[in-house]
Each structure stands twice: as structure tokens, then as C-alpha cells.
Short mmCIF file of C-alpha atoms in Angstrom, two decimals:
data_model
loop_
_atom_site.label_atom_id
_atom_site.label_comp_id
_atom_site.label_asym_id
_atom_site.label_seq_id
_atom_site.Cartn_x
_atom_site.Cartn_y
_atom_site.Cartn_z
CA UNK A 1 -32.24 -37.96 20.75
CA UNK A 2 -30.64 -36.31 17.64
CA UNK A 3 -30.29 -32.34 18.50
CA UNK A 4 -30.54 -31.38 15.12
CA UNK A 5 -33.99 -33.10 14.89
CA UNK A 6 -35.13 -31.83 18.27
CA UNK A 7 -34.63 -28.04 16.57
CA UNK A 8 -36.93 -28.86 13.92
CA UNK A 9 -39.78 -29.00 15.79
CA UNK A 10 -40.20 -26.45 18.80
CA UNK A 11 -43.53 -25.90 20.48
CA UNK A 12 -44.97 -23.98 23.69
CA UNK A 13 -48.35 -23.71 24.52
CA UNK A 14 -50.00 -22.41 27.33
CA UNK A 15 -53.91 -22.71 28.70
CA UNK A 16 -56.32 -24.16 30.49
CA UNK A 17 -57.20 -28.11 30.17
CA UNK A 18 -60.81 -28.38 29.16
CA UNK A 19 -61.14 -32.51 29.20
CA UNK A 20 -60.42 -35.46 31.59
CA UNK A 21 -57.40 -37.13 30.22
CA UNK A 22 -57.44 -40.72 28.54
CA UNK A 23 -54.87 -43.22 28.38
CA UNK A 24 -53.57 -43.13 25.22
CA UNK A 25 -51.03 -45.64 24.52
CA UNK A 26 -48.04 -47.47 25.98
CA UNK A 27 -43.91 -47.27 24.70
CA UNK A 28 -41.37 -50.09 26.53
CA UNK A 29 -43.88 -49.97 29.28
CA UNK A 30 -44.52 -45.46 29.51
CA UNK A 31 -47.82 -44.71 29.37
CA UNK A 32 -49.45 -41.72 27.60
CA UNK A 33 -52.43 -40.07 27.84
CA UNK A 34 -54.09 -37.47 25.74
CA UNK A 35 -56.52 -34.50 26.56
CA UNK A 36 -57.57 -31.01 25.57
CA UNK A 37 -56.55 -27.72 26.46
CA UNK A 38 -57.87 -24.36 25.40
CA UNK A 39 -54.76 -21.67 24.31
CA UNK A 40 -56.67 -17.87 24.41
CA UNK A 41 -55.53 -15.45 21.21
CA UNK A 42 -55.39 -11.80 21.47
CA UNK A 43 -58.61 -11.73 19.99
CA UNK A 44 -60.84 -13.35 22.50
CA UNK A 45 -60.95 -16.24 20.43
CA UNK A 46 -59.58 -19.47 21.55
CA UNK A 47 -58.05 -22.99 20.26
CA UNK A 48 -59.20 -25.97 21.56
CA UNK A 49 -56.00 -27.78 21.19
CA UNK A 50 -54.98 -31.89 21.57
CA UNK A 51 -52.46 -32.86 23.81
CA UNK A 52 -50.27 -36.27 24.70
CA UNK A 53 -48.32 -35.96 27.85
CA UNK A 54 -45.91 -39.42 29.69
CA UNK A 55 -47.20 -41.00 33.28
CA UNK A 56 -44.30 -40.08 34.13
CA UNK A 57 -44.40 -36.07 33.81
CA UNK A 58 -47.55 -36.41 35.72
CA UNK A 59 -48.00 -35.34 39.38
CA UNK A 60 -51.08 -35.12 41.88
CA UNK A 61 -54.25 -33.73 39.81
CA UNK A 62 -52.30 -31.62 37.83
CA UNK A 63 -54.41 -32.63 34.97
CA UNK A 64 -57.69 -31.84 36.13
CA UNK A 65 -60.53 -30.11 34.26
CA UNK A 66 -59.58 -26.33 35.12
CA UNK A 67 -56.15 -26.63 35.44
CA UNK A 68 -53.27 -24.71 33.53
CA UNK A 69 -50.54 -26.18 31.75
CA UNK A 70 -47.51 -24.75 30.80
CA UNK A 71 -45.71 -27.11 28.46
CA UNK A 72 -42.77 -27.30 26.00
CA UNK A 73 -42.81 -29.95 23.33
CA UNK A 74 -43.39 -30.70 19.53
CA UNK A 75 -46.33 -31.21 17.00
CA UNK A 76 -46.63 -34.69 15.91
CA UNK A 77 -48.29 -36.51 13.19
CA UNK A 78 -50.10 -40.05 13.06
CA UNK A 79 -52.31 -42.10 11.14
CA UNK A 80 -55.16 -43.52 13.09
CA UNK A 81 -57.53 -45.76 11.16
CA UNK A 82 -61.50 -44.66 11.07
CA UNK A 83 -64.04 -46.88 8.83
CA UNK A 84 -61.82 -48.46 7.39
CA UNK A 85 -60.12 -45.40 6.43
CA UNK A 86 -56.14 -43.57 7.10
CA UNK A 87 -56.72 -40.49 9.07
CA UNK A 88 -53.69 -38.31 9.55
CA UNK A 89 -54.30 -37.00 13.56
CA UNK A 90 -52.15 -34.24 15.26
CA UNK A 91 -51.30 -33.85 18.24
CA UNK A 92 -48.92 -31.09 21.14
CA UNK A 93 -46.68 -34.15 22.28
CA UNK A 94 -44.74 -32.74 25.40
CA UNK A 95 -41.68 -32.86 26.52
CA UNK A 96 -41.11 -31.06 29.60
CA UNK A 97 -43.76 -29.17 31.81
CA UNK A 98 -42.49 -25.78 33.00
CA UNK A 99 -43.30 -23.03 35.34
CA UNK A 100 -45.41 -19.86 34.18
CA UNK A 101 -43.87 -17.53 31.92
CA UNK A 102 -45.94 -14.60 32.08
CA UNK A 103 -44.42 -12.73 29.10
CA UNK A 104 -44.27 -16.13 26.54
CA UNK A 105 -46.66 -16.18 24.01
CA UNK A 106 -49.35 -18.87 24.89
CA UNK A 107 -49.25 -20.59 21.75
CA UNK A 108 -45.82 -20.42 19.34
CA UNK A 109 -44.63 -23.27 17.10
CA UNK A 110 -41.19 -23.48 15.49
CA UNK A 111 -40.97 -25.98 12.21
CA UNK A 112 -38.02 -26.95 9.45
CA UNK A 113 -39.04 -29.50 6.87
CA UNK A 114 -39.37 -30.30 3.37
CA UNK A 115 -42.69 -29.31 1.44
CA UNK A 116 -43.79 -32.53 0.39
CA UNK A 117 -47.14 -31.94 -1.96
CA UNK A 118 -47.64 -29.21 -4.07
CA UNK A 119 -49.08 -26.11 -2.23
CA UNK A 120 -52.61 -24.89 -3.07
CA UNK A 121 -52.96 -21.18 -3.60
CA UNK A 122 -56.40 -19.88 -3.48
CA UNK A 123 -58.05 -16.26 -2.69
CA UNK A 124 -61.25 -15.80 -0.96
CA UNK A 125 -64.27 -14.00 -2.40
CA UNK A 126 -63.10 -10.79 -0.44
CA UNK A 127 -59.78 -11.28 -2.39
CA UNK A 128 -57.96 -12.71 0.58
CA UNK A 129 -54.91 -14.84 -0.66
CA UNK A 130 -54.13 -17.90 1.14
CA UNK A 131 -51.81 -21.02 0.69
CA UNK A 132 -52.24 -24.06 1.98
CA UNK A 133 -48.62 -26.27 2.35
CA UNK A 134 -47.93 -29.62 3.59
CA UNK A 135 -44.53 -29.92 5.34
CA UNK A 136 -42.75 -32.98 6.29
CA UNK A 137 -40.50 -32.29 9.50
CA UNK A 138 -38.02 -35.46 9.99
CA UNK A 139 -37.94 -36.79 13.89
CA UNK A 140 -35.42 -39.17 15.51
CA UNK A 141 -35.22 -42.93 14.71
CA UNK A 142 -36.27 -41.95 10.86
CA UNK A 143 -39.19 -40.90 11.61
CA UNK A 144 -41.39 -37.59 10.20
CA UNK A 145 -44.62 -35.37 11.26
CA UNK A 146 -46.70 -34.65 8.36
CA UNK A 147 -47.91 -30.63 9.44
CA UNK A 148 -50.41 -28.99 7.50
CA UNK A 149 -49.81 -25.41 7.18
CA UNK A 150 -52.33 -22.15 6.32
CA UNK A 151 -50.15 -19.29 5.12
CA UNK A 152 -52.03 -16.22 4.11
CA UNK A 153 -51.29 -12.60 2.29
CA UNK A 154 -47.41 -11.98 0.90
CA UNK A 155 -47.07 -15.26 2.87
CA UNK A 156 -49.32 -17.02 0.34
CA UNK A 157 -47.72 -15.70 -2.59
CA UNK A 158 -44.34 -16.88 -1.47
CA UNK A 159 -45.31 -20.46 -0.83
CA UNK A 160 -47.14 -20.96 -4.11
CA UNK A 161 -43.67 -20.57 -6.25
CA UNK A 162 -42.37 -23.35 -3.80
CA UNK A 163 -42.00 -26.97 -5.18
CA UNK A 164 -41.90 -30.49 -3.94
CA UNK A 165 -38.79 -30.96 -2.04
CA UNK A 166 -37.87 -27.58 -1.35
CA UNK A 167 -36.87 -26.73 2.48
CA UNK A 168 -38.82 -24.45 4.89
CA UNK A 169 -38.79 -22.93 7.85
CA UNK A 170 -41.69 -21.68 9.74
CA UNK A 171 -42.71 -19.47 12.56
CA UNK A 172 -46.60 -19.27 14.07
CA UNK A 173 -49.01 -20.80 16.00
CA UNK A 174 -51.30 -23.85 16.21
CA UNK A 175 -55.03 -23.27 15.39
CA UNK A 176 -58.34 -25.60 15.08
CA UNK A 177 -60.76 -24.90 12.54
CA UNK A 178 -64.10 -26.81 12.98
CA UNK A 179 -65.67 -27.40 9.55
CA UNK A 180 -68.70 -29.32 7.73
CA UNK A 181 -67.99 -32.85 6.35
CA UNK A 182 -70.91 -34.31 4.18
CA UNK A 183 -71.03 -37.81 5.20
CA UNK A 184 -74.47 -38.51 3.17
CA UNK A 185 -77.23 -35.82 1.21
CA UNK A 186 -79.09 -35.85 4.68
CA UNK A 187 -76.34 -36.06 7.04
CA UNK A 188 -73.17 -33.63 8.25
CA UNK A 189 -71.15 -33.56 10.81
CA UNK A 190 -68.65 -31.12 12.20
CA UNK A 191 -64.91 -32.37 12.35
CA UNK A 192 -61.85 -30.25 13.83
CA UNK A 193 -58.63 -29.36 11.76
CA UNK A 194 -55.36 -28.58 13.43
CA UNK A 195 -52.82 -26.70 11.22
CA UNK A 196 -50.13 -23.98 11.64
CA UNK A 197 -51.03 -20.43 10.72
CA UNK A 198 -48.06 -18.87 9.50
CA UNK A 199 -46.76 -15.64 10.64
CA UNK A 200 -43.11 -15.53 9.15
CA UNK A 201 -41.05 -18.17 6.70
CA UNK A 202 -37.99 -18.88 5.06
CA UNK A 203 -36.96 -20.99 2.19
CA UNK A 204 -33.35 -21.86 2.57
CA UNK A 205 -30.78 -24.68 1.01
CA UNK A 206 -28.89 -26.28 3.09
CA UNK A 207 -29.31 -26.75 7.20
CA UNK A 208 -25.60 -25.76 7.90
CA UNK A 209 -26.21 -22.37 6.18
CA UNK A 210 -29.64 -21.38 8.11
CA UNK A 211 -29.55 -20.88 11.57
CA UNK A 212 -33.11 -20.91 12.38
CA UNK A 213 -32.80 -19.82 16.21
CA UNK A 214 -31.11 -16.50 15.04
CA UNK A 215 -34.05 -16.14 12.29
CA UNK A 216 -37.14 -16.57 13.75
CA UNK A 217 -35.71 -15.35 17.92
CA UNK A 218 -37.86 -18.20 19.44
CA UNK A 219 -37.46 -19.72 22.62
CA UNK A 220 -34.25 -21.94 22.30
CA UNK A 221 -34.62 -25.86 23.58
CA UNK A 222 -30.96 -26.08 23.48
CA UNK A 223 -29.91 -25.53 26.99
CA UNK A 224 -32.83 -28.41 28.32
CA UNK A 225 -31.88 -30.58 25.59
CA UNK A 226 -30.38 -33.42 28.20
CA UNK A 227 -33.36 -32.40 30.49
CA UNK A 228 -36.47 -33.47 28.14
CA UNK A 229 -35.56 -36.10 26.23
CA UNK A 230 -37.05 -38.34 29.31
CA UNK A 231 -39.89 -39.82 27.09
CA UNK A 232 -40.50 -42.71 24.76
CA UNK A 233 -40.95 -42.56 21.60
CA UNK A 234 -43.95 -43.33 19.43
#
């Protein structure tokens, strides 16, 4: 696993699994299996976020209905075909499970990428600004996650003088949205969006001149770099 693509994607969530797990998939014979958990805000409010952990970080009934997980990994990108149809699906792949940190935030996501379509600045009809950026975050073996981001306020003014190409850096959290999609003029049906809401960003040139660990003070993989790079990838 390339280090420098193991910084660009950094996420720790924390909450309580609210679905039976289902196997997933299989890598040179690792299985995977994906389920649900449910990350509280400050607010009350909660996101009901998807999750793909290995067979092999999986012991006893540790993934139960009910049960909390504690869990460092990234947020991954895939197309998964529906109708006919390309669907880009996320997904909180993990890498390691840890032990309670009481003081963590429950849900913080580290990303450095390349915006790669042109952001779409909009306000709302109470004058709220908001951006809406798509950021391409390269993984090992020349792969990338495609990570739709919200950005909102002074945030949102930034982003919409960024271009194509340019580099990014951002600090937040991952939310679901459930919204209306019109399949006919009789029929809807209510779909989930996963993004990143944006709390703080940077726009910077050139990797060896940005150290992102000193800019945004998030919780550093670097010392359990040898220790959770014990999955296949996908």
C-alpha cells in the first residue's frame, strides 16, 4: 500500500449498526460484507451510514443489530449497475477496528484530490450559499474514489472560483440526505445520498508543499500504517 495514497483518504466513524450484514463480495478469496450503521450529530440528528468491513476483521457477533463499531478506514467509490443504468455507490470501507475513543469525534473524514467537474454554486431561497464539488481522490494500484462534496457559506464561495484539475483538501464529515426521485408522473420514490459536508478546505499546488496532517490536526494513520493494510483490494 502506497503511504502517500493511504493519507488521502482518512476516515473514523463511530455508532451503532442498525442492519444484519450481507456478503458483499470476494478479493483472492477475502470476503466482504456490507451493513449500516447509524453515526449521532450534536444535533440529535443522525446518519444512517454504509459500511464494507473483511471476514477477516470479524470476530464473534460483533456485527449484530445493536452493536457499536468503532472503525478507522476510507470512503470509497463504485459503480454498480441498476436498470440498465451506472450508479456511482459509496461506501465507509474499513481498515482496522479499534477500541472506544471517548473524546474522537464520531464521524470525521479527511480527503486530498483533484476537482474533477465543474462545481455548482447555488443559494437557497433563504439566501443560503452552497457549492456542490466533485473530487477525485487517487487510491493504490491506479485506482480513484469519485466523492461528492456539499460545501456551504464562505466555503461555497471559495469552491465556485475553483476549476477542473485544481487540488483540494478537505476536512468534515459524512452525511445521507434522503431525497425524492420521480421515476414516472404517478410514481416517486425516496433514494439516499452520501456526500461530505465540508467544514474547512484548502486549495494547494503541489503535495510536497502541503502537509495536510499539520493543516487540518486530524487523527494521523501514520503510525498503524503496517498494521491496516491487512485487506484486499477492490
Amino acid at each position: 500500500m502506497n503511504y502517500v495514497t493511504e493519507k488521502n483518504n482518512r476516515v473514523y466513524v463511530s455508532g451503532e449498526i442498525v442492519s444484519d450484514a450481507k456478503f458483499s463480495h470476494e478479493v483472492y478469496g477475502e470476503g466482504f460484507y456490507e451493513f449500516y450503521v447509524r453515526v449521532m450529530r450534536l444535533s440529535g440528528q443522525a446518519d444512517i451510514l454504509p459500511v464494507t468491513l473483511s471476514e477477516r476483521l470479524i470476530q464473534g457477533g460483533m456485527l449484530c443489530k445493536g452493536k457499536t463499531i468503532f472503525a478507522l478506514g476510507q470512503f470509497r467509490s463504485y459503480n454498480k449497475i441498476e436498470n440498465g443504468k451506472s450508479r456511482l455507490m459509496l461506501t465507509v470501507f474499513v481498515r482496522e477496528l479499534l477500541e472506544e475513543l471517548p473524546d474522537k469525534n464520531p464521524n470525521s473524514i479527511l480527503l486530498s484530490g483533484y476537482i474533477c467537474k465543474p462545481p455548482i454554486y447555488r443559494t437557497t431561497p433563504f439566501n443560503r450559499e452552497i457549492a456542490d464539488v466533485l473530487v477525485a481522490v487517487n487510491r493504490a494500484y491506479n485506482k480513484s474514489d469519485y466523492i461528492p462534496c456539499i460545501a456551504w457559506g464562505r466555503n461555497a464561495r471559495f469552491v465556485k472560483s475553483l476549476t477542473v484539475g485544481d487540488k483540494i483538501a478537505i476536512s468534515g464529515r459524512i452525511q445521507s440526505r434522503e431525497y425524492q426521485k420521480k421515476l414516472s408522473e404517478t410514481e416517486m420514490k425516496t433514494m439516499t445520498a452520501y456526500e461530505v459536508s465540508v467544514s474547512k478546505l484548502a486549495a494547494f499546488d503541489s503535495v510536497d508543499d502541503f502537509d495536510i496532517d499539520s493543516e487540518f490536526d486530524l487523527y494521523s494513520l501514520q503510525n498503524k500504517h503496517d498494521s491496516i493494510a491487512t485487506t484486499a483490494e477492490y
